[in-house]
């Protein structure tokens, strides 16, 4: 028997576990999928916007994998806490695959970034997704205008959630405290701002088009800003022809909006380009807006500042400029790119593969790609592990992992406990006249998981 621990139950971890139990070259592989949280599915549960039902339905596929007879879900098991170190894991398992994602966000590095009212889009997403670590600061309560710095899919998600009416989110699993805040939100203008042009924006066309389907919000685009982009100004130019198809489609969507009148709705989403943030402005100790420097193309794919500035009022400032991996105690870490050094998924310590230690997902390759990108990434890592399996399986193991966890003070959440959480969330939704509603704090999740046992 080969006993493997997969650390992280998001898509990369589940795909790694699936690859291990579905292959036939190495028989009798048993996998424990450990997660710091009591709930599985990672960013599919805590990162996908609540109104993206089709993507969230991926949880059904992940569930099927986690219910495999040779896969055991072990939630509420944090590596680095309660004696569960990387070294201890190698005493309990023949191999460990770390799929811990990219847990932090990139910063802007500008004055005022840490003012109250200014935070990462990651924190905002965690709040409306009921992540138990999320701050309960209310976010949008009292703000009239919001600035989202960044032009990727996460920026589109948070702009869309801010621009939706609460009744539009009522059928989703948004936690009730967040829904109550959004119901009382005074935000009428959401500004999504990028330092470069529309042809270089990172959002996908499907996400972008969704902004134009909101029933009570219009999209406002400034033709003069789009015209600064060479690919927009001349669709037949070499710059435009060389663009990937998704970027060309994005430009066409924006072209249509620039000719419309999106400012006539109750809420407005302003898509702004060629503006680089230089300072979060302060009033009465809180964020009051953002000062931007106007940029122009520099002729080599980047931008340069012009020395002219524009202030955009905002009582809520959300930076959405990318995720970043965080070091895990006991694992090597490359701070330059926020990943664990590896060779085909094998963890490298001082340039040498560390027997039994592997990585997959964002902590392996950086925060790139979509959910499906995790499949080939996990497949490569699993292939490396299976090639090493004969040597790994020869090593004797110390203890039964679940027994060892309990003896170290951990009270793990196993699959039946997770199903109890699901039942509690369904009951909560029923009591509120809604569908299943997420529990949003640690106490509620663990009480639901363990009951009075």
Coordinates of C-alpha atoms in Angstrom, one line a residue:
X1 CA 0.0 0.0 0.0
X2 CA 1.1 3.5 -0.8
X3 CA -0.3 6.1 1.6
X4 CA -0.3 9.7 0.2
X5 CA -1.3 13.0 1.8
X6 CA -2.6 15.8 -0.4
X7 CA -2.6 19.1 1.3
X8 CA -5.4 21.3 0.0
X9 CA -8.9 20.3 -1.2
X10 CA -9.3 22.8 -4.0
X11 CA -9.2 21.7 -7.7
X12 CA -5.5 21.1 -7.9
X13 CA -5.6 18.9 -4.7
X14 CA -8.6 17.0 -5.8
X15 CA -7.3 16.4 -9.3
X16 CA -4.0 15.1 -7.8
X17 CA -6.0 12.7 -5.6
X18 CA -8.1 11.6 -8.5
X19 CA -5.0 10.9 -10.6
X20 CA -3.5 8.8 -7.8
X21 CA -6.5 6.5 -7.3
X22 CA -7.5 6.1 -10.9
X23 CA -4.2 5.0 -12.3
X24 CA -3.3 1.3 -12.5
X25 CA 0.5 1.2 -12.6
X26 CA 0.8 1.4 -8.8
X27 CA -2.0 -0.6 -7.0
X28 CA -3.6 0.1 -3.7
X29 CA -2.9 3.8 -3.3
X30 CA -4.8 5.4 -0.4
X31 CA -5.0 9.2 -0.3
X32 CA -5.9 11.6 2.6
X33 CA -6.9 15.0 1.4
X34 CA -6.1 17.4 4.2
X35 CA -7.3 21.0 4.4
X36 CA -6.9 23.7 7.0
X37 CA -10.6 24.6 6.6
X38 CA -13.4 22.3 7.7
X39 CA -15.0 22.6 4.2
X40 CA -13.6 21.2 1.0
X41 CA -13.3 22.6 -2.6
X42 CA -11.0 25.6 -1.9
X43 CA -11.5 28.5 -4.2
X44 CA -14.5 26.8 -5.9
X45 CA -16.3 27.4 -2.6
X46 CA -14.5 30.5 -1.4
X47 CA -13.4 32.3 -4.6
X48 CA -16.0 31.8 -7.3
X49 CA -18.6 34.6 -7.3
X50 CA -22.0 33.5 -5.8
X51 CA -23.8 34.4 -9.0
X52 CA -21.7 32.1 -11.1
X53 CA -23.7 29.0 -10.6
X54 CA -22.3 27.1 -13.5
X55 CA -18.7 27.3 -12.2
X56 CA -19.8 26.6 -8.6
X57 CA -21.5 23.5 -9.9
X58 CA -18.0 22.1 -10.3
X59 CA -18.3 21.2 -6.6
X60 CA -20.4 18.2 -7.7
X61 CA -17.5 16.8 -9.7
X62 CA -15.1 17.4 -6.9
X63 CA -17.5 15.7 -4.5
X64 CA -17.5 12.6 -6.6
X65 CA -13.7 12.3 -6.4
X66 CA -13.6 13.0 -2.6
X67 CA -16.2 10.2 -2.1
X68 CA -13.9 7.6 -3.7
X69 CA -13.4 4.6 -1.4
X70 CA -9.7 5.1 -1.3
X71 CA -9.8 8.9 -0.6
X72 CA -10.4 10.3 2.8
X73 CA -11.2 14.0 3.4
X74 CA -9.6 15.4 6.6
X75 CA -10.7 19.0 7.3
X76 CA -9.6 21.3 10.1
X77 CA -6.0 20.0 9.8
X78 CA -3.5 22.8 9.5
X79 CA 0.0 22.0 8.5
X80 CA 2.3 23.8 10.9
X81 CA -0.2 23.8 13.8
X82 CA -0.6 21.3 16.6
X83 CA 2.5 19.4 15.7
X84 CA 1.5 18.7 12.1
X85 CA 4.8 19.7 10.5
X86 CA 6.1 18.8 7.1
X87 CA 8.6 16.5 8.8
X88 CA 5.8 14.8 10.8
X89 CA 3.7 14.3 7.6
X90 CA 6.6 12.3 6.1
X91 CA 6.5 10.1 9.2
X92 CA 2.8 9.5 8.6
X93 CA 2.7 9.2 4.8
X94 CA 4.9 7.8 2.1
X95 CA 4.5 11.0 0.0
X96 CA 3.0 14.4 0.5
X97 CA 1.6 16.6 -2.3
X98 CA 1.3 20.3 -1.3
X99 CA -1.6 22.0 -3.2
X100 CA -1.9 25.1 -1.0
X101 CA -2.6 27.6 -3.7
X102 CA -1.7 31.3 -3.5
X103 CA -3.1 32.6 -0.2
X104 CA -2.1 36.2 -0.3
X105 CA -2.6 39.1 -2.7
X106 CA -0.1 41.5 -4.4
X107 CA 0.2 45.0 -3.0
X108 CA 0.2 48.3 -4.8
X109 CA 3.0 49.8 -2.7
X110 CA 1.5 53.3 -2.6
X111 CA 0.8 55.7 0.2
X112 CA -2.6 55.2 1.9
X113 CA -3.0 51.6 0.8
X114 CA -3.6 50.5 4.4
X115 CA -6.2 53.1 5.3
X116 CA -9.5 51.9 6.6
X117 CA -11.8 51.4 3.6
X118 CA -8.8 50.3 1.4
X119 CA -8.1 46.6 1.2
X120 CA -7.6 43.7 -1.2
X121 CA -10.3 42.3 -3.5
X122 CA -9.3 38.9 -2.0
X123 CA -10.6 40.1 1.4
X124 CA -13.8 41.3 -0.2
X125 CA -14.3 38.0 -2.0
X126 CA -13.7 36.1 1.2
X127 CA -16.3 38.2 3.0
X128 CA -19.1 37.7 0.5
X129 CA -18.1 34.0 0.1
X130 CA -18.3 33.3 3.8
X131 CA -14.7 32.4 4.4
X132 CA -14.3 31.8 8.1
X133 CA -11.2 34.0 8.2
X134 CA -12.9 36.9 6.6
X135 CA -13.1 40.2 8.4
X136 CA -16.6 41.3 9.4
X137 CA -16.0 45.0 8.6
X138 CA -19.0 45.6 6.5
X139 CA -17.0 46.9 3.5
X140 CA -19.6 48.6 1.4
X141 CA -21.7 50.0 4.2
X142 CA -21.8 53.8 3.9
X143 CA -19.7 54.0 0.8
X144 CA -21.2 56.0 -2.2
X145 CA -18.4 55.2 -4.7
X146 CA -16.0 52.3 -5.0
X147 CA -12.7 52.0 -7.0
X148 CA -11.5 48.6 -8.0
X149 CA -7.9 48.7 -9.1
X150 CA -7.2 46.0 -11.7
X151 CA -8.8 44.7 -14.9
X152 CA -8.9 40.9 -14.4
X153 CA -11.7 38.5 -13.8
X154 CA -11.6 39.0 -10.0
X155 CA -11.9 42.7 -10.5
X156 CA -14.9 42.1 -12.7
X157 CA -16.5 39.8 -10.1
X158 CA -16.2 42.3 -7.2
X159 CA -17.5 45.2 -9.5
X160 CA -20.5 43.1 -10.5
X161 CA -21.3 42.1 -6.9
X162 CA -21.2 45.7 -5.8
X163 CA -23.4 46.8 -8.7
X164 CA -26.0 44.1 -8.2
X165 CA -29.1 44.7 -6.1
X166 CA -29.4 42.5 -3.0
X167 CA -32.6 40.9 -4.4
X168 CA -30.4 39.6 -7.3
X169 CA -28.1 37.9 -4.8
X170 CA -31.0 36.5 -2.7
X171 CA -31.1 33.2 -4.6
X172 CA -27.4 32.6 -4.1
X173 CA -25.5 31.2 -1.1
X174 CA -24.2 34.6 0.0
X175 CA -24.0 34.6 3.8
X176 CA -26.8 36.5 5.4
X177 CA -24.6 39.2 7.2
X178 CA -23.0 40.1 3.8
X179 CA -26.4 40.1 2.1
X180 CA -27.8 42.5 4.8
X181 CA -24.9 44.9 4.2
X182 CA -25.2 44.8 0.4
X183 CA -29.0 45.4 0.8
X184 CA -28.2 48.7 2.6
X185 CA -25.3 49.6 0.3
X186 CA -25.3 53.2 -1.0
X187 CA -22.7 52.5 -3.7
X188 CA -23.9 53.9 -7.0
X189 CA -20.7 54.3 -8.9
X190 CA -18.1 51.5 -9.3
X191 CA -14.9 52.4 -11.1
X192 CA -12.7 49.6 -12.4
X193 CA -9.4 51.0 -13.4
X194 CA -6.4 49.7 -15.3
X195 CA -3.0 51.2 -15.8
X196 CA -2.8 49.9 -19.4
X197 CA -5.2 49.8 -22.3
X198 CA -8.2 47.6 -23.1
X199 CA -6.3 45.3 -25.4
X200 CA -4.0 44.3 -22.5
X201 CA -6.8 43.8 -19.9
X202 CA -6.8 40.3 -18.3
X203 CA -10.5 39.7 -18.0
X204 CA -12.2 37.1 -20.3
X205 CA -14.9 38.2 -22.7
X206 CA -17.5 36.1 -21.0
X207 CA -16.9 37.9 -17.7
X208 CA -16.7 41.3 -19.3
X209 CA -20.0 40.8 -21.2
X210 CA -21.8 39.9 -17.9
X211 CA -21.4 43.5 -16.8
X212 CA -23.7 44.6 -19.6
X213 CA -26.5 42.2 -18.5
X214 CA -27.1 43.6 -15.0
X215 CA -30.7 44.8 -14.9
X216 CA -30.0 47.9 -12.7
X217 CA -26.5 48.9 -13.7
X218 CA -25.1 50.4 -16.8
X219 CA -21.5 50.3 -18.2
X220 CA -19.8 53.6 -18.9
X221 CA -16.7 53.7 -21.1
X222 CA -14.8 56.8 -22.3
X223 CA -14.0 56.7 -26.0
X224 CA -11.1 59.0 -25.6
X225 CA -9.4 56.5 -23.2
X226 CA -10.0 53.6 -25.6
X227 CA -8.6 55.7 -28.4
X228 CA -5.2 55.8 -26.7
X229 CA -4.9 52.0 -27.3
X230 CA -3.3 51.4 -30.8
X231 CA -5.3 48.2 -31.2
X232 CA -8.6 50.0 -30.5
X233 CA -7.8 53.0 -32.7
X234 CA -7.1 50.9 -35.8
X235 CA -8.6 47.4 -35.8
X236 CA -6.7 46.6 -39.0
X237 CA -3.3 47.5 -37.6
X238 CA -0.5 45.0 -37.0
X239 CA -1.0 45.5 -33.2
X240 CA -4.7 44.6 -33.4
X241 CA -4.2 41.6 -35.7
X242 CA -1.5 40.3 -33.4
X243 CA -3.8 40.2 -30.4
X244 CA -5.0 36.9 -29.0
X245 CA -8.7 36.3 -30.0
X246 CA -10.0 37.0 -26.4
X247 CA -8.3 40.4 -26.4
X248 CA -9.8 41.3 -29.8
X249 CA -13.2 40.3 -28.6
X250 CA -12.8 42.4 -25.4
X251 CA -11.9 45.4 -27.5
X252 CA -15.1 44.9 -29.6
X253 CA -17.3 44.7 -26.5
X254 CA -15.8 47.9 -25.2
X255 CA -16.2 49.6 -28.5
X256 CA -20.0 48.9 -28.4
X257 CA -20.3 50.2 -24.9
X258 CA -18.4 53.4 -25.8
X259 CA -21.1 54.2 -28.3
X260 CA -23.9 53.6 -25.7
X261 CA -25.5 55.5 -22.8
X262 CA -24.8 53.3 -19.8
X263 CA -24.9 56.2 -17.4
X264 CA -28.7 56.2 -17.3
X265 CA -29.2 53.3 -14.9
X266 CA -29.5 53.5 -11.1
X267 CA -25.9 52.2 -10.7
X268 CA -22.9 52.7 -13.0
X269 CA -19.8 50.7 -13.7
X270 CA -17.1 52.9 -15.1
X271 CA -14.4 51.1 -17.0
X272 CA -11.3 53.3 -17.0
X273 CA -7.9 52.7 -18.7
X274 CA -4.5 54.2 -18.8
X275 CA -4.6 55.3 -15.2
X276 CA -1.9 54.3 -12.7
X277 CA -2.6 54.6 -9.0
X278 CA -0.1 56.7 -7.0
X279 CA -1.9 57.4 -3.7
X280 CA -5.0 56.4 -1.8
X281 CA -6.5 59.7 -0.5
X282 CA -7.5 60.2 3.1
X283 CA -10.3 62.1 4.8
X284 CA -11.0 61.8 8.5
X285 CA -8.7 58.9 8.8
X286 CA -10.3 56.8 6.1
X287 CA -9.9 56.2 2.4
X288 CA -11.7 58.9 0.4
X289 CA -10.5 58.3 -3.1
X290 CA -7.5 57.4 -5.3
X291 CA -5.1 59.7 -7.2
X292 CA -4.1 58.3 -10.6
X293 CA -1.5 59.4 -13.0
X294 CA -2.5 59.3 -16.7
X295 CA -0.4 56.9 -18.7
X296 CA 0.1 56.5 -22.4
X297 CA 1.6 53.5 -24.4
X298 CA 5.4 53.6 -24.5
X299 CA 5.6 51.8 -27.8
X300 CA 7.1 48.6 -26.4
X301 CA 4.0 47.1 -24.8
X302 CA 4.2 49.0 -21.6
X303 CA 3.1 52.5 -20.5
X304 CA 4.8 55.6 -19.2
X305 CA 3.5 58.3 -17.0
X306 CA 2.5 61.7 -18.3
X307 CA 2.7 63.8 -15.2
X308 CA -1.0 64.6 -15.2
X309 CA -3.3 63.3 -12.5
X310 CA -6.9 62.6 -11.8
X311 CA -8.6 62.0 -8.4
X312 CA -11.5 59.5 -8.3
X313 CA -13.7 59.8 -5.2
X314 CA -14.2 56.5 -3.4
X315 CA -15.0 55.4 0.2
X316 CA -14.2 51.8 -0.7
X317 CA -10.9 51.0 -2.5
X318 CA -10.2 47.4 -3.6
X319 CA -6.9 46.3 -5.1
X320 CA -7.2 43.4 -7.5
X321 CA -3.7 43.1 -9.0
X322 CA -3.1 39.4 -8.5
X323 CA -2.6 36.6 -6.0
X324 CA 0.7 35.5 -4.5
X325 CA 1.9 32.3 -2.9
X326 CA 2.8 32.4 0.8
X327 CA 5.6 30.3 2.5
X328 CA 4.6 27.2 4.3
X329 CA 6.7 26.5 7.4
X330 CA 9.1 23.7 6.7
X331 CA 9.0 23.9 2.9
X332 CA 11.5 25.8 0.7
X333 CA 10.1 28.9 -0.9
X334 CA 11.2 31.2 -3.7
X335 CA 10.1 34.7 -2.6
X336 CA 10.8 36.1 -6.0
X337 CA 7.9 34.3 -7.7
X338 CA 5.9 33.1 -4.7
X339 CA 6.3 29.4 -5.4
X340 CA 8.0 26.3 -4.0
X341 CA 11.1 25.3 -6.1
X342 CA 10.4 22.0 -7.9
X343 CA 11.4 19.8 -10.9
X344 CA 8.3 18.3 -12.6
X345 CA 6.5 18.6 -9.3
X346 CA 9.2 17.2 -7.1
X347 CA 10.1 19.7 -4.3
X348 CA 13.7 20.8 -4.5
X349 CA 15.7 21.4 -1.3
X350 CA 19.0 23.2 -2.2
X351 CA 18.4 22.1 -5.8
X352 CA 18.0 18.4 -5.0
X353 CA 14.6 16.6 -5.1
X354 CA 13.3 15.9 -1.6
X355 CA 12.1 12.3 -1.3
X356 CA 8.4 12.1 -0.9
X357 CA 7.6 15.8 -1.2
X358 CA 5.7 17.2 -4.2
X359 CA 3.7 20.3 -5.3
X360 CA 0.8 21.0 -7.6
X361 CA -1.4 24.0 -8.5
X362 CA -0.6 27.6 -7.9
X363 CA 2.1 27.0 -5.3
X364 CA 3.9 25.1 -8.0
X365 CA 3.4 27.3 -11.1
X366 CA 2.2 30.6 -9.7
X367 CA -1.4 32.0 -9.9
X368 CA -1.9 31.5 -13.6
X369 CA -4.5 29.7 -15.7
X370 CA -8.1 28.7 -15.1
X371 CA -9.6 25.9 -13.0
X372 CA -9.0 23.4 -15.8
X373 CA -5.3 24.3 -16.0
X374 CA -4.9 22.4 -12.7
X375 CA -5.5 19.1 -14.4
X376 CA -2.4 18.8 -16.5
X377 CA -0.4 20.5 -13.7
X378 CA -1.6 17.7 -11.3
X379 CA -1.0 15.0 -13.9
X380 CA 2.7 16.0 -14.2
X381 CA 3.1 15.9 -10.4
X382 CA 1.3 12.5 -10.1
X383 CA 3.5 11.0 -12.8
X384 CA 6.6 12.0 -10.9
X385 CA 5.2 10.6 -7.7
X386 CA 4.3 7.3 -9.3
X387 CA 7.7 7.0 -10.9
X388 CA 9.2 7.3 -7.4
X389 CA 6.6 5.0 -5.8
X390 CA 8.8 1.8 -5.4
X391 CA 11.3 3.7 -3.3
X392 CA 8.7 5.6 -1.4
X393 CA 6.6 2.5 -0.5
X394 CA 9.6 0.7 1.0
X395 CA 9.8 3.3 3.8
X396 CA 8.0 2.2 7.0
X397 CA 5.4 4.6 8.5
X398 CA 5.0 5.5 12.1
X399 CA 1.4 5.8 13.0
X400 CA -2.2 5.9 11.7
X401 CA -2.6 9.5 10.6
X402 CA -6.0 10.2 12.0
X403 CA -5.1 8.7 15.3
X404 CA -1.9 10.8 15.4
X405 CA -3.9 13.9 14.5
X406 CA -6.3 13.4 17.4
X407 CA -3.5 12.6 19.8
X408 CA -1.9 15.9 18.9
X409 CA -5.1 17.8 19.8
X410 CA -6.7 18.2 16.4
X411 CA -10.3 17.3 16.0
X412 CA -10.5 16.6 12.3
X413 CA -13.6 17.2 10.2
X414 CA -14.2 14.0 8.1
X415 CA -16.7 13.5 5.3
X416 CA -19.7 12.8 7.4
X417 CA -18.9 16.0 9.5
X418 CA -18.8 18.0 6.2
X419 CA -22.2 16.6 5.3
X420 CA -23.5 17.8 8.6
X421 CA -22.2 21.3 7.8
X422 CA -24.1 21.1 4.4
X423 CA -27.2 20.0 6.2
X424 CA -26.9 22.9 8.7
X425 CA -26.5 25.4 5.8
X426 CA -29.5 24.0 4.1
X427 CA -31.5 24.4 7.3
X428 CA -30.3 27.9 7.7
X429 CA -31.3 28.8 4.2
X430 CA -34.8 27.3 4.8
X431 CA -35.2 29.3 8.0
X432 CA -34.4 32.5 6.1
X433 CA -36.7 31.7 3.2
X434 CA -33.6 31.2 0.9
X435 CA -31.7 28.3 -0.6
X436 CA -28.8 26.8 1.2
X437 CA -26.8 29.7 2.9
X438 CA -23.2 29.4 4.0
X439 CA -22.1 29.4 7.6
X440 CA -19.6 32.2 7.8
X441 CA -17.6 31.7 11.0
X442 CA -15.4 29.0 12.6
X443 CA -17.6 28.5 15.6
X444 CA -20.7 27.9 13.5
X445 CA -18.9 25.5 11.1
X446 CA -17.3 23.4 13.8
X447 CA -20.5 23.3 15.9
X448 CA -22.4 22.0 12.8
X449 CA -19.6 19.5 12.0
X450 CA -19.3 18.0 15.5
X451 CA -22.7 18.7 17.1
X452 CA -22.7 17.6 20.7
X453 CA -20.3 14.7 20.0

